[in-house]
mmCIF file of C-alpha atoms in Angstrom:
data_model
loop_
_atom_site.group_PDB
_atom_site.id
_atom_site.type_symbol
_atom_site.label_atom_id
_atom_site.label_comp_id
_atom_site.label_asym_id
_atom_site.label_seq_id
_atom_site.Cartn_x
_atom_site.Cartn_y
_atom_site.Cartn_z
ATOM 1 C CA UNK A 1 0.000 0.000 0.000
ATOM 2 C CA UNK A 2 1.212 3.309 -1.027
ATOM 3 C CA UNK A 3 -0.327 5.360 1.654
ATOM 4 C CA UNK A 4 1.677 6.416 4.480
ATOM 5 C CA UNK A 5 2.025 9.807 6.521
ATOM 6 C CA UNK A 6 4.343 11.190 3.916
ATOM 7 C CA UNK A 7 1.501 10.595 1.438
ATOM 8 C CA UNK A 8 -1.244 12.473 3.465
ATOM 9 C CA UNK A 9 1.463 15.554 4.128
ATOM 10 C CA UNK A 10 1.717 15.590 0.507
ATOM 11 C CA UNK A 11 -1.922 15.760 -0.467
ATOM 12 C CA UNK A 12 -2.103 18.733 2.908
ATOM 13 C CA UNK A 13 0.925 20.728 0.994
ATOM 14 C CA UNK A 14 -1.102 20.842 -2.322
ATOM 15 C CA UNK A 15 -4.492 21.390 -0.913
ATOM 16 C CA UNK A 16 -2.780 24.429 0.643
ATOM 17 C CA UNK A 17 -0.910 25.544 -2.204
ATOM 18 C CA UNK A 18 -3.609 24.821 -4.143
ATOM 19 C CA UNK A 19 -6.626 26.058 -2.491
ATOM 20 C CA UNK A 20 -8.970 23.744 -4.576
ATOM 21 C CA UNK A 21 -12.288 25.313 -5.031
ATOM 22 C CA UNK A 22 -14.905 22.446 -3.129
ATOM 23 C CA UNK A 23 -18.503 23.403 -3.880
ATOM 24 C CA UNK A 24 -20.787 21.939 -1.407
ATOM 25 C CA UNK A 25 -24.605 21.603 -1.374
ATOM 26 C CA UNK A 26 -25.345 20.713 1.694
ATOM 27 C CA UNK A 27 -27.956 20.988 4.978
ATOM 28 C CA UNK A 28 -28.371 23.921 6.931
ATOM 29 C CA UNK A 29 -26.989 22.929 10.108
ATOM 30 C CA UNK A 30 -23.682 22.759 9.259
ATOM 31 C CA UNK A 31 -22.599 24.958 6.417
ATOM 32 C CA UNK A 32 -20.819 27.348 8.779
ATOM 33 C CA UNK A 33 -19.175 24.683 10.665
ATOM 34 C CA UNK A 34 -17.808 22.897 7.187
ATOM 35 C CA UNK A 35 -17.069 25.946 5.614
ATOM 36 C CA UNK A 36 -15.023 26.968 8.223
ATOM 37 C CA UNK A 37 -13.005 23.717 8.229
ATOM 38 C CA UNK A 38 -12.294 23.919 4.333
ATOM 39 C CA UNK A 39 -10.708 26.839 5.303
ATOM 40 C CA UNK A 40 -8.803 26.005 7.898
ATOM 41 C CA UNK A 41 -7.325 23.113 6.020
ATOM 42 C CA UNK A 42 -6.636 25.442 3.323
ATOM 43 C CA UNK A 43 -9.344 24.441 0.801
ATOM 44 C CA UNK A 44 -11.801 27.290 -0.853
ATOM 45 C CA UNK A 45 -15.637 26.718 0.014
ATOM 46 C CA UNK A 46 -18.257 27.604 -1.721
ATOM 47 C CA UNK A 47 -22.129 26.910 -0.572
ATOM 48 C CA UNK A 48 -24.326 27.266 -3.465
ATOM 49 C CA UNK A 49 -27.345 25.554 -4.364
ATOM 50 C CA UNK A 50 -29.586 27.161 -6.581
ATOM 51 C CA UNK A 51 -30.499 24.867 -9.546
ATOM 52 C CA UNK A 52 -30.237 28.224 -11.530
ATOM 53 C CA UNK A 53 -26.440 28.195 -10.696
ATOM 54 C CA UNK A 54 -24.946 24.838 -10.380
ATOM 55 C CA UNK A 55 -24.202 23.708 -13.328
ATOM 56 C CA UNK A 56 -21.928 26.878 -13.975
ATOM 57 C CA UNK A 57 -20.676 26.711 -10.647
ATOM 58 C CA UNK A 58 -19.767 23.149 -10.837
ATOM 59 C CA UNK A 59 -17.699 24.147 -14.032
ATOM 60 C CA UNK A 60 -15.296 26.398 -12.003
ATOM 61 C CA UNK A 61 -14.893 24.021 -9.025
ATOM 62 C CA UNK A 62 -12.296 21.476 -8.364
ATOM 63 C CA UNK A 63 -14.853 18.819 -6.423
ATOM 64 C CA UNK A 64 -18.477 18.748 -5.618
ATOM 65 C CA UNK A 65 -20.052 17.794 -2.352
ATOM 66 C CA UNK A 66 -23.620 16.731 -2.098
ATOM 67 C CA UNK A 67 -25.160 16.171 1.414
ATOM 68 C CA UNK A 68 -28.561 15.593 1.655
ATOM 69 C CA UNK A 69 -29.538 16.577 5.314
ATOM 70 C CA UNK A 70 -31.975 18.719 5.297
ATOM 71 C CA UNK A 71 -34.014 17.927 1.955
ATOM 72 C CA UNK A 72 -36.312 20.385 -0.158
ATOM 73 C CA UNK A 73 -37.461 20.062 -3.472
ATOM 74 C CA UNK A 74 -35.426 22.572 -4.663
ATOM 75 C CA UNK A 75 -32.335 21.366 -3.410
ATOM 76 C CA UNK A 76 -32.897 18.362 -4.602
ATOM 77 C CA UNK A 77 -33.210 19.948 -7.952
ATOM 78 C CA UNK A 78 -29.809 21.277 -7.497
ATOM 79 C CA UNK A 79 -28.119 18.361 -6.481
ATOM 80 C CA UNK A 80 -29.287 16.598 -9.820
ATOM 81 C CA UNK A 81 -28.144 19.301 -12.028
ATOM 82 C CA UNK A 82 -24.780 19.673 -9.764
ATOM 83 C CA UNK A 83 -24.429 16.098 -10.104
ATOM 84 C CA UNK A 84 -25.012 15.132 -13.552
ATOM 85 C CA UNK A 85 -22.522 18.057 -14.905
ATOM 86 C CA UNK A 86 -20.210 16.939 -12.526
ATOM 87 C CA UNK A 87 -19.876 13.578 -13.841
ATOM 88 C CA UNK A 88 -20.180 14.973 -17.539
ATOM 89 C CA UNK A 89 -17.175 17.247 -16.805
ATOM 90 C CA UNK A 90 -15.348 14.635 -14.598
ATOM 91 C CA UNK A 91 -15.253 16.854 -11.518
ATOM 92 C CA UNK A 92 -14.766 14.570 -8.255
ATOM 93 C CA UNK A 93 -18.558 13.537 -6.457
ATOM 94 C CA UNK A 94 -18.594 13.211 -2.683
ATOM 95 C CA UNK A 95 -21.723 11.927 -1.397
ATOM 96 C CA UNK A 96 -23.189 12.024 2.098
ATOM 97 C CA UNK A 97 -26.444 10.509 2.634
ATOM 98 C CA UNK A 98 -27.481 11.979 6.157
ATOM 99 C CA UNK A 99 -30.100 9.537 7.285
ATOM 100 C CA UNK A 100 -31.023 7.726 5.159
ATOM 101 C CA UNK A 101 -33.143 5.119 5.983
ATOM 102 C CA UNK A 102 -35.331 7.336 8.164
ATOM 103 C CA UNK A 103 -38.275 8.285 5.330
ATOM 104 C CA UNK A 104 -39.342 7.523 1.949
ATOM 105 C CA UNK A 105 -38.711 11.142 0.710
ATOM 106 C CA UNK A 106 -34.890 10.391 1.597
ATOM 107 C CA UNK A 107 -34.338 6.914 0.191
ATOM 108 C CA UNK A 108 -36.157 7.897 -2.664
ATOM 109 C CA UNK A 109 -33.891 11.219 -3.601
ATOM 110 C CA UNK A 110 -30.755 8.834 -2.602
ATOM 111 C CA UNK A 111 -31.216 5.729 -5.370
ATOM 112 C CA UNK A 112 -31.954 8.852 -7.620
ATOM 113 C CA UNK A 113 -29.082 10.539 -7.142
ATOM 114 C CA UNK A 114 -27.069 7.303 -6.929
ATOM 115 C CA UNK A 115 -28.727 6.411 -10.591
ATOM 116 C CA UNK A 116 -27.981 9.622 -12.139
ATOM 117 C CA UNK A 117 -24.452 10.000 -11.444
ATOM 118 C CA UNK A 118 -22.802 7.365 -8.901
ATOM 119 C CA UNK A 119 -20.233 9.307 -6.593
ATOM 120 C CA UNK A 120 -16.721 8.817 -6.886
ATOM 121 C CA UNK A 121 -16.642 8.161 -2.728
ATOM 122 C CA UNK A 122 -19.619 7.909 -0.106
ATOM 123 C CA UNK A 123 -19.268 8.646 3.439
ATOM 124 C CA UNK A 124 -21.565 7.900 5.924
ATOM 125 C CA UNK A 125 -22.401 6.319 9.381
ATOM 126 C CA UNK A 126 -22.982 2.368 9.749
ATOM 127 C CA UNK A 127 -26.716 3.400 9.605
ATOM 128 C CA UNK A 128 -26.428 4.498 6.672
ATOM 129 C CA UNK A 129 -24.509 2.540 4.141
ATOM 130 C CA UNK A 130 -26.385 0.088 5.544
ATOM 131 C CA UNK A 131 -29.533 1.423 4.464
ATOM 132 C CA UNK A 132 -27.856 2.398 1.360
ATOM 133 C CA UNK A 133 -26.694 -0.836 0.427
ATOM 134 C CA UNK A 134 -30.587 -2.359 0.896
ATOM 135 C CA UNK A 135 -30.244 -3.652 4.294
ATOM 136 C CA UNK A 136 -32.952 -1.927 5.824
ATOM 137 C CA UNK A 137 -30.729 -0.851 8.707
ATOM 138 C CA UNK A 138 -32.463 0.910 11.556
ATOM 139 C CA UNK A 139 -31.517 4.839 11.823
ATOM 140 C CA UNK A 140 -32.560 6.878 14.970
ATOM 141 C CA UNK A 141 -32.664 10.721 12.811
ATOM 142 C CA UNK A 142 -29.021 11.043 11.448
ATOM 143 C CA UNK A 143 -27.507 8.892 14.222
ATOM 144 C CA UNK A 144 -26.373 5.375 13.915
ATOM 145 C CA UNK A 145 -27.574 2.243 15.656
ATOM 146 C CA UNK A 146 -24.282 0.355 14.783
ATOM 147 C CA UNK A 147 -20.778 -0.131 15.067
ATOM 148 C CA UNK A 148 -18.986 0.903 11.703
ATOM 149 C CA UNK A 149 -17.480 -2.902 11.776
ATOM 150 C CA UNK A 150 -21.150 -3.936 11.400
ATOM 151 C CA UNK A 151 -21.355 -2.055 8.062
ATOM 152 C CA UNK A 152 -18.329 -3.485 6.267
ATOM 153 C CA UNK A 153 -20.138 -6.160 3.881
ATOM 154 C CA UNK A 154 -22.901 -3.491 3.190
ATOM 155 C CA UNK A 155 -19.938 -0.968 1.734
ATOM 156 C CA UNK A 156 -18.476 -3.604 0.085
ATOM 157 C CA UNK A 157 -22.138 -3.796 -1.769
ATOM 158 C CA UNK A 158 -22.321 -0.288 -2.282
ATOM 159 C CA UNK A 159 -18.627 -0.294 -4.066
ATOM 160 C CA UNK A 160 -19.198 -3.105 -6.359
ATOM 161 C CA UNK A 161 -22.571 -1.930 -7.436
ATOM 162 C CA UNK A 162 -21.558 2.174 -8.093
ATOM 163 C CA UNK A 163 -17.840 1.483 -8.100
ATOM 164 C CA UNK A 164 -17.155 4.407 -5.589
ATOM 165 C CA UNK A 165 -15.167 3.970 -2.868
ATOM 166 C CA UNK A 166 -17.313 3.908 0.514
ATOM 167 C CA UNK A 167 -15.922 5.478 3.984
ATOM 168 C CA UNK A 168 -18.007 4.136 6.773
ATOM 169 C CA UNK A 169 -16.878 6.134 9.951
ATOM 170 C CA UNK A 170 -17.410 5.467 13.605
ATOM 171 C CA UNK A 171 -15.080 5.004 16.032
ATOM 172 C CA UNK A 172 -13.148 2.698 13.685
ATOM 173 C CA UNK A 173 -13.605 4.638 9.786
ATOM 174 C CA UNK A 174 -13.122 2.013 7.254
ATOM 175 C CA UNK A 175 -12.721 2.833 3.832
ATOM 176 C CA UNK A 176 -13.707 0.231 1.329
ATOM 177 C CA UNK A 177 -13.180 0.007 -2.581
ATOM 178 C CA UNK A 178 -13.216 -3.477 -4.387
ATOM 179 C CA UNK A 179 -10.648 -5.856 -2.030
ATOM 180 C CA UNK A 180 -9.274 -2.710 -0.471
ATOM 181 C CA UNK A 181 -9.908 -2.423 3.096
ATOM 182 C CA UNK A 182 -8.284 0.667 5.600
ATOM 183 C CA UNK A 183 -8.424 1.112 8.528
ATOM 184 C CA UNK A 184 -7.854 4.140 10.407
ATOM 185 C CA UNK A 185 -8.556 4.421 14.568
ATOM 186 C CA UNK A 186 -7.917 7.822 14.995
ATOM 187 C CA UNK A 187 -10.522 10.256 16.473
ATOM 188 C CA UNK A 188 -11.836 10.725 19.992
ATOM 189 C CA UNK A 189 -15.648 9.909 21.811
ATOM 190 C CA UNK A 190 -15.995 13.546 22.546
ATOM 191 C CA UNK A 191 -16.355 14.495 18.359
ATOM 192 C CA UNK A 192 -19.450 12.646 18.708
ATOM 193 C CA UNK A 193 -21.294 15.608 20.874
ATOM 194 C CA UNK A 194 -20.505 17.992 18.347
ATOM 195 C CA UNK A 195 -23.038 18.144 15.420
ATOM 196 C CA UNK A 196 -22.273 17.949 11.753
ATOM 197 C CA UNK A 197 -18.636 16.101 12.347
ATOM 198 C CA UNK A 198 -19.448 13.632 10.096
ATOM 199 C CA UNK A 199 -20.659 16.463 7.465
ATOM 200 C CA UNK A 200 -17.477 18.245 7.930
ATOM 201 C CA UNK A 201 -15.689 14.645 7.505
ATOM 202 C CA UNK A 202 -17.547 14.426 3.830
ATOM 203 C CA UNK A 203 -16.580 17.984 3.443
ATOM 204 C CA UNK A 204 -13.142 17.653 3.817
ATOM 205 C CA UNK A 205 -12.741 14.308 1.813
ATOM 206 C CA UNK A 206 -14.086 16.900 -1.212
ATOM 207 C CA UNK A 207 -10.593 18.588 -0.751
ATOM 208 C CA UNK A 208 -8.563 15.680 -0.828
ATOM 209 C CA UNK A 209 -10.669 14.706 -3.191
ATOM 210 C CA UNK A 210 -9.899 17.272 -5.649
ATOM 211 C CA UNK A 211 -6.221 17.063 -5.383
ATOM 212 C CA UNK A 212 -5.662 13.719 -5.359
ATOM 213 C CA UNK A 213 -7.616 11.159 -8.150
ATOM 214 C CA UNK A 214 -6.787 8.187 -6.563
ATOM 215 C CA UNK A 215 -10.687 8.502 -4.143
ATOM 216 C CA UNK A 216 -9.559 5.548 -1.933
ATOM 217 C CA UNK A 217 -6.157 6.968 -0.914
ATOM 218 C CA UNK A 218 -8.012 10.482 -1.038
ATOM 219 C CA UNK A 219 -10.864 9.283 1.002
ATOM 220 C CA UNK A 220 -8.523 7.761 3.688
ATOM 221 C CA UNK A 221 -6.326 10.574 3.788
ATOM 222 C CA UNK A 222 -9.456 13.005 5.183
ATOM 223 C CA UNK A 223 -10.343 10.313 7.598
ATOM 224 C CA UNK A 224 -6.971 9.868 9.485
ATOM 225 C CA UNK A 225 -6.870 13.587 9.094
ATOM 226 C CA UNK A 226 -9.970 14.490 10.846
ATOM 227 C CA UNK A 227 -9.339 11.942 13.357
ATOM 228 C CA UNK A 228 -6.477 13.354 14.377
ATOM 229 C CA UNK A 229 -7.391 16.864 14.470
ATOM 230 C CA UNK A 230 -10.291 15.396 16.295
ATOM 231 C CA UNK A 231 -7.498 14.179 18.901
ATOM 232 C CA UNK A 232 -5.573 16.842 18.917
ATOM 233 C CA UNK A 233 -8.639 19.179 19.819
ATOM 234 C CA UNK A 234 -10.179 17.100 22.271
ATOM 235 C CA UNK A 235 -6.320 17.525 24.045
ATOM 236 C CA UNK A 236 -6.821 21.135 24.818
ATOM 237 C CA UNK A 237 -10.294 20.881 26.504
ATOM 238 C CA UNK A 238 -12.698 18.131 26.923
ATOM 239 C CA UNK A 239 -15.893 20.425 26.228
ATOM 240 C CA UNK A 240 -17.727 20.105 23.052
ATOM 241 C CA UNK A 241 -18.073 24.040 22.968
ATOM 242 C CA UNK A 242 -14.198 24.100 22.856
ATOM 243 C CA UNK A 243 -13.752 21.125 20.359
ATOM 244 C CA UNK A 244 -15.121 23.362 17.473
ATOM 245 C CA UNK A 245 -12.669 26.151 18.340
ATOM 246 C CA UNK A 246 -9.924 23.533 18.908
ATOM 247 C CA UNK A 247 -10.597 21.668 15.928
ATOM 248 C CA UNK A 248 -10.390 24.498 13.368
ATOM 249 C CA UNK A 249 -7.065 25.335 15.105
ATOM 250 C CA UNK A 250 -5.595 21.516 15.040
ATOM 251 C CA UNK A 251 -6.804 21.548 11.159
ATOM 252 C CA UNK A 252 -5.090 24.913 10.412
ATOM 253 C CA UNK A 253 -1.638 23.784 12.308
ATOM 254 C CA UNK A 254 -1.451 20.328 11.532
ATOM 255 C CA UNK A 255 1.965 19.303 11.197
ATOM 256 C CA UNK A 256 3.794 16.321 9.033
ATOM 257 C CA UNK A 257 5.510 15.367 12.417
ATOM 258 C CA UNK A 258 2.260 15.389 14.085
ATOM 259 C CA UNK A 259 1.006 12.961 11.704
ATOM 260 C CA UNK A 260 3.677 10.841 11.790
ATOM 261 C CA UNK A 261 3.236 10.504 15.270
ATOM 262 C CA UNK A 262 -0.954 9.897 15.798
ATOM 263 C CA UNK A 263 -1.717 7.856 12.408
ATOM 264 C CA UNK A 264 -3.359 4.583 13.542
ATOM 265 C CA UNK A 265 -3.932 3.153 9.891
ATOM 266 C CA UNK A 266 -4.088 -0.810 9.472
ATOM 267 C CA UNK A 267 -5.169 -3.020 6.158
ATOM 268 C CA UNK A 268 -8.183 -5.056 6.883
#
């Protein structure tokens, strides 16, 4: 395997040299919070979601992130036009589908999307790439009844049916594509009392995303680095108030040697 700490410093260095322009459509709840952490990682975000818009705005950016949290017809709209020139124009996908499983409106607009232009990577909770992947997985809102490990054969599913590489995170994130399995432990419990963490994971695998083609060392890349930001944060104060702050500060200062330190990544 190819990826390494060296390899993750490298895709940091160009997504700060670069400052890749990741377009997100995405819920309400969290654009602030995921905007904010493109920044601090050095990525550009932009929030737009108009259907009048997308298309053109899709043309300029470097990746395109589609979260489906909070759902309206006329996002939904967007995300189909977003999508489909996306995938016409070869622009990276990154799909989170925030609880699914929970209503028919929100499976429905998921095997839609999924028809009209299959991601390049999908992120989401155990919940969710279960329900995803057919399995009829219980989902309490956008929370997840499972352990990520429960999820594995699901995203295995998922990434032989659409071909994108799936990141199931948890505790444990795996990141599945065809016989490739990682692993990566990094992260702390108290991430899990912050809201949209799992957005801002999806968020952030857009930036690796766009400077890296390779999705499944891209995708695992933005898990071991959120993790350990995630660590890193929870370090300074163990208060969910202070984990934002903290976070956007370990994200913005991350260091090679700090990664070469924290990175728990195994093959599975």
């Amino acid at each position: 395997m190819t990826q390494s700490p060296q390899s993750i410093w490298t895709d940091i260095e160009r997504i700060r040299t670069q400052a890749p322009l990741v377009h997100n459509i995405t819920n309400f709840v969290v654009m602030n919070n995921t905007a904010n952490a493109l920044l601090a990682l050095g990525a550009s975000p932009a929030m737009v979601h108009a259907p009048d818009e997308v298309e053109e705005f899709v043309s300029i950016s470097s990746a395109l992130v589609v979260n489906i949290g909070t759902l309206d017809a006329t996002f939904v709209a967007g995300m189909k036009l977003a999508m489909r020139q996306a995938k016409t124009l070869g622009k990276p996908i990154v799909f989170d589908p925030v609880g699914v499983g929970a209503t028919t409106f929100r499976n429905r607009v998921s095997e839609e999307l999924l028809a009209l232009a299959p991601p390049d990577i999908i992120r989401g909770n155990a919940s969710e790439i279960m329900a995803l992947a057919g399995l009829n997985a219980q989902t309490k809102g956008v929370d997840s009844l499972y352990g990520s490990e429960a999820a594995v054969d699901a995203a295995k599913r998922l990434s032989s049916v659409w071909g994108s590489v799936v990141v199931i995170s948890g505790a444990t994130d795996y990141i599945i594509q065809g016989e490739q399995t990682a692993v990566v432990a990094n992260g702390h419990p108290l991430m899990t009392k912050v809201t949209g963490m799992g957005c801002t994971a999806t968020a952030l695998t857009g930036a690796f995303a766009a400077v890296n083609t390779n999705y499944f060392q891209a995708a695992t890349h933005a898990m071991a680095v959120m993790g350990i930001a995630g660590e890193l944060a929870a370090e300074k104060k163990l208060a969910p108030g202070s984990l934002q702050v903290n976070f956007l500060d370990a994200l913005y200062e991350l260091t090679e040697s700090e990664i070469d330190e924290r990175l728990k990544l195994t093959w599975a």
